[in-house]
CSV table of C-alpha atoms and ligand atoms in Angstrom, one decimal:
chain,number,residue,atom,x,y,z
A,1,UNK,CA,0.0,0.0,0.0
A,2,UNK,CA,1.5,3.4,-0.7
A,3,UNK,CA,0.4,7.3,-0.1
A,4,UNK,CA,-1.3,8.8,-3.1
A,5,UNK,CA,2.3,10.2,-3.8
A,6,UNK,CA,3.7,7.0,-4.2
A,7,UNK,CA,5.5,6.2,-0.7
A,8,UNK,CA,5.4,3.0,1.1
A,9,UNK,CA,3.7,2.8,4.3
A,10,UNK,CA,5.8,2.9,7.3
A,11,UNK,CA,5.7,0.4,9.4
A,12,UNK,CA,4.2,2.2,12.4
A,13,UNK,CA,2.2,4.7,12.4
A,14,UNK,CA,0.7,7.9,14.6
A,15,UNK,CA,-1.7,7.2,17.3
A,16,UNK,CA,-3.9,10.6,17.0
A,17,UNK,CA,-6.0,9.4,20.3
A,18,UNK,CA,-5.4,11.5,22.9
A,19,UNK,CA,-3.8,14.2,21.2
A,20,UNK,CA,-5.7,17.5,22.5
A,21,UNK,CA,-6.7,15.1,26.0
A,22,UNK,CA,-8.0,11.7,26.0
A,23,UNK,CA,-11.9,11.1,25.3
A,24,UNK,CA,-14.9,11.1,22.5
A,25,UNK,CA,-17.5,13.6,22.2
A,26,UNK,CA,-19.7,11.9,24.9
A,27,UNK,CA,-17.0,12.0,27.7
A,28,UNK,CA,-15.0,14.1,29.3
A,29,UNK,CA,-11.6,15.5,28.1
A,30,UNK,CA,-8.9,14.0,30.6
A,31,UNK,CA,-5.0,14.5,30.8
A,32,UNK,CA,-4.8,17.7,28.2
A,33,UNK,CA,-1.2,18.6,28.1
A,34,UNK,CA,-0.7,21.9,26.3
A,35,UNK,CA,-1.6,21.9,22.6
A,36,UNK,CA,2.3,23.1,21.6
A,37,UNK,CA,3.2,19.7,23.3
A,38,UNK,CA,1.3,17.6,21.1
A,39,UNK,CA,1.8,19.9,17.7
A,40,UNK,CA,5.7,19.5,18.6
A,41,UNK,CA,5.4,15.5,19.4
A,42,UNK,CA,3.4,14.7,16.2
A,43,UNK,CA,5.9,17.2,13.4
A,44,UNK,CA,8.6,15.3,15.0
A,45,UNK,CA,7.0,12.0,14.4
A,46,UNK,CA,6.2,13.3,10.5
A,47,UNK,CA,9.4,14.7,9.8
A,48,UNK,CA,10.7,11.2,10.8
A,49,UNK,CA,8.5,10.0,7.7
A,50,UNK,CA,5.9,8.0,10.0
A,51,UNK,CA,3.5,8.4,7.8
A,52,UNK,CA,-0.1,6.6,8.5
A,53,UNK,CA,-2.8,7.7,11.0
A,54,UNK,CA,-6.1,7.6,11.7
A,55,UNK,CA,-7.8,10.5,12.6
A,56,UNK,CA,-11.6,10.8,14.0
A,57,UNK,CA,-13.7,14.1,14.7
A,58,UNK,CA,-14.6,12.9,17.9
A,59,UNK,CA,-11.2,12.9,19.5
A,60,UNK,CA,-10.6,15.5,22.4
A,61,UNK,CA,-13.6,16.5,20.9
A,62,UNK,CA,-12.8,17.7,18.0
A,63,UNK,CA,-8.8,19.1,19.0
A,64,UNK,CA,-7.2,15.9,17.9
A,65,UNK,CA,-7.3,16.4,14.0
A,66,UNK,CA,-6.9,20.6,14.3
A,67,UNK,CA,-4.0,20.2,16.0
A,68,UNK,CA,-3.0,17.2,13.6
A,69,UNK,CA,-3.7,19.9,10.6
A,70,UNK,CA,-2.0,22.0,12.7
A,71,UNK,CA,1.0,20.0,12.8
A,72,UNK,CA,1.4,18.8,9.4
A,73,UNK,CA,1.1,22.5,8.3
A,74,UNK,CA,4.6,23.1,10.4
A,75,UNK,CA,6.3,19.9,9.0
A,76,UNK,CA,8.5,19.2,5.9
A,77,UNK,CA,5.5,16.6,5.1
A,78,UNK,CA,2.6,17.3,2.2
A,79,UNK,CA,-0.8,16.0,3.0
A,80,UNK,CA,0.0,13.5,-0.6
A,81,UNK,CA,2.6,12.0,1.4
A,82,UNK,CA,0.6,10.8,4.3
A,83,UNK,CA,-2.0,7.8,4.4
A,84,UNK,CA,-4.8,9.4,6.6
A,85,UNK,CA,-7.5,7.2,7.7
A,86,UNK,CA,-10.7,9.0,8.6
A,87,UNK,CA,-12.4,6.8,11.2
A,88,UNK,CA,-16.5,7.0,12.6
A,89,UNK,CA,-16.9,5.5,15.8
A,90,UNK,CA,-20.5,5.0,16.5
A,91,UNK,CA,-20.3,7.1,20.3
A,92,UNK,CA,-19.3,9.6,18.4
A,93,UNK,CA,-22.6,10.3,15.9
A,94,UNK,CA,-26.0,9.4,16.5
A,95,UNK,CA,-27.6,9.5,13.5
A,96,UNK,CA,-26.2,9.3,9.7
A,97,UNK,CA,-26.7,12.9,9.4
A,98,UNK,CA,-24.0,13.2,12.1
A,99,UNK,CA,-21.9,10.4,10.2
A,100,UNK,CA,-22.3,12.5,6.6
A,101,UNK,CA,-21.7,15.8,8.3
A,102,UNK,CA,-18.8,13.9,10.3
A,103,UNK,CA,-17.3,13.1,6.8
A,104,UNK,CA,-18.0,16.6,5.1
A,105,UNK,CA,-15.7,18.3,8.5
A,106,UNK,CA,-12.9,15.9,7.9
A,107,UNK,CA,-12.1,17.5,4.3
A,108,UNK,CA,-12.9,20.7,5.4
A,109,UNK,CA,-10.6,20.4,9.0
A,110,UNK,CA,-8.1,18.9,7.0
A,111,UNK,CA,-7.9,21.3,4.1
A,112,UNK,CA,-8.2,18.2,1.4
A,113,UNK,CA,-10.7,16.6,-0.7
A,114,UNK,CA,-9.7,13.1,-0.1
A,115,UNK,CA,-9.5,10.3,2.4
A,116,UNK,CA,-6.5,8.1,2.1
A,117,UNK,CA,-9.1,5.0,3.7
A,118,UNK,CA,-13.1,5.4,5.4
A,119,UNK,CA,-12.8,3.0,8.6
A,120,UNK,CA,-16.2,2.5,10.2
A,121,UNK,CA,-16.6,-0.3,13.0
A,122,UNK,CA,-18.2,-3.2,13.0
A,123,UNK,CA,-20.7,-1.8,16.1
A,124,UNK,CA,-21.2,1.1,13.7
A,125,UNK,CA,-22.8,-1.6,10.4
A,126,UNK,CA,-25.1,-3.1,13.3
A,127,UNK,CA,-26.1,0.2,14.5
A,128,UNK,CA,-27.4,1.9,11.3
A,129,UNK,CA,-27.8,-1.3,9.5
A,130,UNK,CA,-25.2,-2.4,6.8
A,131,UNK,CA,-27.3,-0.6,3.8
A,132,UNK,CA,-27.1,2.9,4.6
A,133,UNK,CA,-23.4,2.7,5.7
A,134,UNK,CA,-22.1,0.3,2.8
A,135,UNK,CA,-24.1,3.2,0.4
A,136,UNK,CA,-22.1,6.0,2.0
A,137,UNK,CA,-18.7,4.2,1.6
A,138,UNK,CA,-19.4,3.6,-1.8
A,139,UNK,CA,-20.5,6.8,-3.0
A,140,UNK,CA,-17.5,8.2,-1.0
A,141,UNK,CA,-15.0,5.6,-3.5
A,142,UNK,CA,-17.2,6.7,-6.8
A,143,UNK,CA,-16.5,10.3,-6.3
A,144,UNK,CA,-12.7,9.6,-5.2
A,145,UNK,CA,-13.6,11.1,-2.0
A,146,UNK,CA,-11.9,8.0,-0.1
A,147,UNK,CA,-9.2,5.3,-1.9
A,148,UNK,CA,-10.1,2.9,0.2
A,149,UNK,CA,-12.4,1.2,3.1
A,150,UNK,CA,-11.0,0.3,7.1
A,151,UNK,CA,-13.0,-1.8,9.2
A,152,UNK,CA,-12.2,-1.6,13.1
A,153,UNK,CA,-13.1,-3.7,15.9
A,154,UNK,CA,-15.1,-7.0,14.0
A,155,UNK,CA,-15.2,-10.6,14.2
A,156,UNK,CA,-13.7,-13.2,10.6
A,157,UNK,CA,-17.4,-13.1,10.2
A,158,UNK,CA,-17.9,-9.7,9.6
A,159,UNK,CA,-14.7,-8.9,8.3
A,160,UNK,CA,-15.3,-11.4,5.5
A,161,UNK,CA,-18.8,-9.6,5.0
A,162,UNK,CA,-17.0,-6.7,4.4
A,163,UNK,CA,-14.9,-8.1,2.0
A,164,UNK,CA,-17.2,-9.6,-0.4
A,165,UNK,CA,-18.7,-5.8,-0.2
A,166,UNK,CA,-15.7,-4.1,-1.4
A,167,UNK,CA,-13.1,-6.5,-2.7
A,168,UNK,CA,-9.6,-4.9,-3.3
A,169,UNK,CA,-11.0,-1.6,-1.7
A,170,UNK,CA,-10.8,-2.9,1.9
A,171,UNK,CA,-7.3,-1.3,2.9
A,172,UNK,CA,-7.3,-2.2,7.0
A,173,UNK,CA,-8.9,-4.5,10.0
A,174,UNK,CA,-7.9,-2.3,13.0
A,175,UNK,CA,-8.0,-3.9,16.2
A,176,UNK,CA,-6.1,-4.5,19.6
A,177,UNK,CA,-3.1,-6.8,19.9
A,178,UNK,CA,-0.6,-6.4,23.1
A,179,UNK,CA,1.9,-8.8,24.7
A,180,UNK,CA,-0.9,-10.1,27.6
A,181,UNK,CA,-4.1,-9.8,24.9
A,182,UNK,CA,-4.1,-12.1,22.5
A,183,UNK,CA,-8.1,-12.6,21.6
A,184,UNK,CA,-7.6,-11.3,17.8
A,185,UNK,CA,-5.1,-14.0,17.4
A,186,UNK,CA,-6.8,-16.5,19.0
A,187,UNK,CA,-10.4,-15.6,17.5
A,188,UNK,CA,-8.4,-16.0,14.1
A,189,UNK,CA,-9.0,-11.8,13.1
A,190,UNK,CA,-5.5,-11.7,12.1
A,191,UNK,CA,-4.8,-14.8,10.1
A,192,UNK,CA,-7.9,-14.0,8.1
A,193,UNK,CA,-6.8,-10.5,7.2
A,194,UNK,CA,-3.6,-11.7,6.0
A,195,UNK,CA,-5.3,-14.6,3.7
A,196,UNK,CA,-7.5,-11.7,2.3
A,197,UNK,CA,-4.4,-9.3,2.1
A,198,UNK,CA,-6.1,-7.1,4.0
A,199,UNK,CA,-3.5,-4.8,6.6
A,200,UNK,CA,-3.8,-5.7,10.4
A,201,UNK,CA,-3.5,-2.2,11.6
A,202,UNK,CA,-2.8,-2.5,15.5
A,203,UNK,CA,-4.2,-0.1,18.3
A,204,UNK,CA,-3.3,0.5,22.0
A,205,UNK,CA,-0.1,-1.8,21.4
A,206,UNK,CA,2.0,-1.1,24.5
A,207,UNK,CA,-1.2,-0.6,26.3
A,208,UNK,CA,-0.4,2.8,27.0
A,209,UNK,CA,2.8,1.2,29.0
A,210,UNK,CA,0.8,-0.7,30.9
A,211,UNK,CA,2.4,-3.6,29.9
A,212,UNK,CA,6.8,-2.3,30.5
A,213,UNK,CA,4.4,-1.6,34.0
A,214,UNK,CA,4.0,-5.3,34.9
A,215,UNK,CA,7.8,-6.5,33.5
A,216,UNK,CA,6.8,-9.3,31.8
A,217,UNK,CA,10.0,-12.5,32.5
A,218,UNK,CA,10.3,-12.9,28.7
A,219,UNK,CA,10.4,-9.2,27.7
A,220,UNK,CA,12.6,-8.5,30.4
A,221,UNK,CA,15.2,-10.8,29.2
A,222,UNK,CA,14.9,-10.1,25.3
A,223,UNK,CA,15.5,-6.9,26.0
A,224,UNK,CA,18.4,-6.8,28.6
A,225,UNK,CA,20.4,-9.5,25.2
A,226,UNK,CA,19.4,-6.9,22.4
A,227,UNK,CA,20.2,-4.0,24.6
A,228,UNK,CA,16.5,-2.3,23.9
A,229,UNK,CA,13.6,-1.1,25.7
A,230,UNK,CA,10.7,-3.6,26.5
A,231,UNK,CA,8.2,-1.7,24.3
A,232,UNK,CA,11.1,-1.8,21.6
A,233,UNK,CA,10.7,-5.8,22.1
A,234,UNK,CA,6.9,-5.4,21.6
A,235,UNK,CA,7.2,-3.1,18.4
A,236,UNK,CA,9.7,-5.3,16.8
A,237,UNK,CA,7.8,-8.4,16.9
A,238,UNK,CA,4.3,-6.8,16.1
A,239,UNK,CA,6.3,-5.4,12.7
A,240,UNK,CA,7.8,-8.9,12.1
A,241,UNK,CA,4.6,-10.8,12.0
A,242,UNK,CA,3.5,-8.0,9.1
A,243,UNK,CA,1.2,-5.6,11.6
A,244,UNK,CA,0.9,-2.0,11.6
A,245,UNK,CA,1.5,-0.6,15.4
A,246,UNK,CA,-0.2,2.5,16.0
A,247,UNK,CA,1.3,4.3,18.7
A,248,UNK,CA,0.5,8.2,20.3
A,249,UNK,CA,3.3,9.8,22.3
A,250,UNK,CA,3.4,13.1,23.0
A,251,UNK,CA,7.4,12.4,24.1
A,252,UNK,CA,10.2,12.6,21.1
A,253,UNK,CA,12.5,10.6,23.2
A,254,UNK,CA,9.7,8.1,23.1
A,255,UNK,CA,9.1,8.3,19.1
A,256,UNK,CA,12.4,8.2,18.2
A,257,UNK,CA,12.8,4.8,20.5
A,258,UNK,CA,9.9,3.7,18.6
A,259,UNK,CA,11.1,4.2,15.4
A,260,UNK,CA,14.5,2.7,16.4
A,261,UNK,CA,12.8,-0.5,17.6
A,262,UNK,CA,12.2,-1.8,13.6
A,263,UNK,CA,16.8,-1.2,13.7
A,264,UNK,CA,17.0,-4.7,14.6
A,265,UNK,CA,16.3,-8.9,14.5
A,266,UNK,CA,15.7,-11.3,16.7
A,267,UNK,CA,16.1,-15.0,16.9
A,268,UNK,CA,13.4,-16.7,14.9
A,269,UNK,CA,13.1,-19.2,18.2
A,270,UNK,CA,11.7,-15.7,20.0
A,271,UNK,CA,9.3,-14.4,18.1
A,272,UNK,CA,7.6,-18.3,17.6
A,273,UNK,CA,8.0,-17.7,21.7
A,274,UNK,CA,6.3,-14.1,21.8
A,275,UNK,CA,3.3,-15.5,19.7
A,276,UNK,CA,2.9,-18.5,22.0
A,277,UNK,CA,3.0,-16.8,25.2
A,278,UNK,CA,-1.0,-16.3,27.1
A,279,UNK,CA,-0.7,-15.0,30.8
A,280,UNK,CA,-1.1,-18.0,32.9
A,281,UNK,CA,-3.8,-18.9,34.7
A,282,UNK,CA,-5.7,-16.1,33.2
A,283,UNK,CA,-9.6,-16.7,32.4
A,284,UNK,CA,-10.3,-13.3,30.0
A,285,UNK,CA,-13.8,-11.9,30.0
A,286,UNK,CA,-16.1,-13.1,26.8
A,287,UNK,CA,-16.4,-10.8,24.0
A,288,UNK,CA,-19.6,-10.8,22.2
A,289,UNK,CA,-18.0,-11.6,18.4
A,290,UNK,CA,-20.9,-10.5,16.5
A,291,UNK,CA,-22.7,-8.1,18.8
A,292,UNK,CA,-23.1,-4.4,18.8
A,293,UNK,CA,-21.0,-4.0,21.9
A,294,UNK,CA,-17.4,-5.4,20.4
A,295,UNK,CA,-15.7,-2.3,21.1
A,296,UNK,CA,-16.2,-1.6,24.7
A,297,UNK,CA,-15.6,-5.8,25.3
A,298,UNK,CA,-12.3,-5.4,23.6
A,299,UNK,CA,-11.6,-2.8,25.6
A,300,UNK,CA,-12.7,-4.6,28.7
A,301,UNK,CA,-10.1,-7.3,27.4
A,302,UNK,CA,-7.6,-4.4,27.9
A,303,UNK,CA,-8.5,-3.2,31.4
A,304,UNK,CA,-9.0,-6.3,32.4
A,305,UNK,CA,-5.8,-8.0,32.4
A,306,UNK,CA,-3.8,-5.1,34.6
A,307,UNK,CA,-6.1,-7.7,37.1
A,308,UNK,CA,-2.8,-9.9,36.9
A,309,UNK,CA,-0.6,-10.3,39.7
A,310,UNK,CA,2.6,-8.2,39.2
A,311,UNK,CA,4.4,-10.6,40.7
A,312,UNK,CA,3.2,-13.4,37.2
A,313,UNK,CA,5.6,-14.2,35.0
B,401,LIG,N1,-10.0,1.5,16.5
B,401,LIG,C1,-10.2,1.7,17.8
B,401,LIG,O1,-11.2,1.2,18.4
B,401,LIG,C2,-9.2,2.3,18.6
B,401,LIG,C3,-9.2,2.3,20.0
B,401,LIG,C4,-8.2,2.8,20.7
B,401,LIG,C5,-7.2,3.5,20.1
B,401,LIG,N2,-7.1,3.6,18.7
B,401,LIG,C6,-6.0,4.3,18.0
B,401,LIG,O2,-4.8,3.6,18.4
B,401,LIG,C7,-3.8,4.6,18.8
B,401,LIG,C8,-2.8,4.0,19.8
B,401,LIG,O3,-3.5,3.6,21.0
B,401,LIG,P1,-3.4,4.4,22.4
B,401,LIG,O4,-2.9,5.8,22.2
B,401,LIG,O5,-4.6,4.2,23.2
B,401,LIG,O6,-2.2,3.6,23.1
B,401,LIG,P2,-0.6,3.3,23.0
B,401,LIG,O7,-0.2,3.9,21.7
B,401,LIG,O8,-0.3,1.9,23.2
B,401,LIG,O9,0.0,4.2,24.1
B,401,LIG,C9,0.1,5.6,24.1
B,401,LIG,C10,0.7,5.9,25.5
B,401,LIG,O10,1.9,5.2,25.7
B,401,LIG,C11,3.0,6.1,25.9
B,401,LIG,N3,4.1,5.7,25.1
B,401,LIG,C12,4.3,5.6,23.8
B,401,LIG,N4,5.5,5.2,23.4
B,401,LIG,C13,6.1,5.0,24.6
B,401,LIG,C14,7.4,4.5,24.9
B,401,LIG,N5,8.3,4.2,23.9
B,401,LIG,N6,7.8,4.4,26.2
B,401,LIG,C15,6.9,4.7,27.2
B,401,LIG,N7,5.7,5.1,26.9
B,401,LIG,C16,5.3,5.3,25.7
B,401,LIG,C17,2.5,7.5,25.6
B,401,LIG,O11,3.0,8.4,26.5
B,401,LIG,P3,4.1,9.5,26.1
B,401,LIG,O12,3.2,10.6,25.5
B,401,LIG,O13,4.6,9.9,27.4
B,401,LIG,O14,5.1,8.9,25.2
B,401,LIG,C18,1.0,7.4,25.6
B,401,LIG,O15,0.5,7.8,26.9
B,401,LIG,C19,-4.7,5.7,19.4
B,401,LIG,O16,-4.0,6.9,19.6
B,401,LIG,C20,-5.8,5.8,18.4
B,401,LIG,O17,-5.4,6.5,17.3
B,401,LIG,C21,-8.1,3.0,18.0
């Protein structure tokens, strides 16, 4: 997949959540840092040529993709040389007016008259029905508005669904894989993405460092013998097995470690060990697979397991 310019996509890309303070139109705005902080964090990140992101009206209600406009302005980047996802998350728009005005802000925030990729979630087609929301992405494609369709947060079932809709025009699953939460491998999400060439974008993906928090035996001592952070570890073998991380940092010391983390291999042995490790002893909460609440279960998933004992290996 490249940028309408012609570049391939990098590997990881920019986490836009939480940029402007962390939460969607219907909660409130938590740990806002000042907007320069963010602007600063995400031209270093672009001038670094990271250059795939998602970006949704509803985060930090509404600040997330000014100040992403804001920043791209400022950088040695063009708009052509980024692969911008516009995503609509259903607690964000209520009706599909809100979801067609929704999409008619995005080219007018961003100053462009394309989307590089439309993601809508799974919750989203159950919500307004598959009709209405498959006729919106396809009218976007037949005027050019959008290249190509993302689907976030749905079972193989769905995600097959959507690919018998649109074909070579699906561009990205994007769902949550960390060290401890394993459920899209295990449900199959990922291997049937790959068979239908179909990116595996990842979200949340150090769990916010949640998961350096717990020090995990194995990443511990992968990343004392190749000299790297543990999050490094985690990045390195999320990009080996083909995924897109998508990470937010508002800390350049903390994007340029994530870019460094693709500088290196590891023994094949230990990534075969990183996809086979599941915490121990750990009974994870169901998710509903085809049901209207996926997102906030996946999320569960997420919360959930910081219930582990620090002290588990
Ligand atoms: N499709 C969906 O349903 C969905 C759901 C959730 C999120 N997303 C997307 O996925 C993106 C990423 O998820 P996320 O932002 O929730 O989580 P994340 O990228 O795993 O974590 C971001 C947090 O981790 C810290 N961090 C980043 N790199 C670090 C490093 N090298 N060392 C230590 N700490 C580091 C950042 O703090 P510093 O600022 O201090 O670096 C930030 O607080 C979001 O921004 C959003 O765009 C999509």
């Amino acid at each position: 997949m490249e940028t309408i310019s012609g570049k391939s996509l990098s590997k990881i890309g920019i986490g836009s959540y939480g940029v402007g303070g962390r939460g969607h139109r219907d909660m409130k705005i938590t740990e806002k840092v000042d907007n320069e902080i963010y602007v600063d964090a995400l031209v270093h990140t672009l001038n670094k040529n990271i250059n795939f992101t998602e970006l949704c009206l509803g985060y930090g209600h509404g600040q997330s993709i000014v100040l992403f406009k804001q920043a791209l302005d400022k950088s040695q980047v063009s708009r052509e040389d980024l692969f911008i996802t516009h995503s609509l998350y259903p607690r964000d728009l209520p009706s599909i007016e809100t979801i067609n005005q929704d999409i008619a802000d995005f080219y007018k925030i961003m100053q462009t008259d394309y989307a590089d990729s439309t993601l809508v979630t799974q919750s989203i087609l159950i919500k307004f029905g598959e009709k209405p929301i498959y006729d919106i992405l396809h009218n976007l494609v037949k005027q050019n508005k959008t290249r190509y369709i993302s689907l976030s947060n749905a079972s193989p079932s769905w995600i097959k669904k959507f690919y018998d809709e649109f074909g070579d025009k699906f561009f990205a699953h994007e769902g949550h894989l960390s060290y401890e939460v394993r459920a899209l491998q295990d449900k199959g999400v990922l291997s049937v993405c790959k068979k239908l060439n179909v990116e595996n974008i990842i979200w949340r993906p150090l769990r916010r460092n949640q998961t350096k928090s717990h020090d995990w035996d194995m990443l511990i001592k992968l990343a004392r013998k190749y000299q790297k952070t543990q999050n490094q570890i985690i990045l390195n073998w999320m990009c080996h097995e083909e995924y897109r991380p998508m990470v937010m940092s508002t800390n350049k010391k903390h994007i340029d470690e994530n870019i460094e983390s693709l500088n290196f291999n590891m023994d094949d042995n230990e990534y075969k060990l990183i996809n086979e490790f599941r915490p121990a002893n750990y009974i994870s909460p169901e998710v509903d697979w085809e049901g209207i609440n996926i997102d906030d279960d996946i999320v569960g998933l997420v919360i959930d397991i910081d219930k582990i004992k620090k002290n588990s290996k």
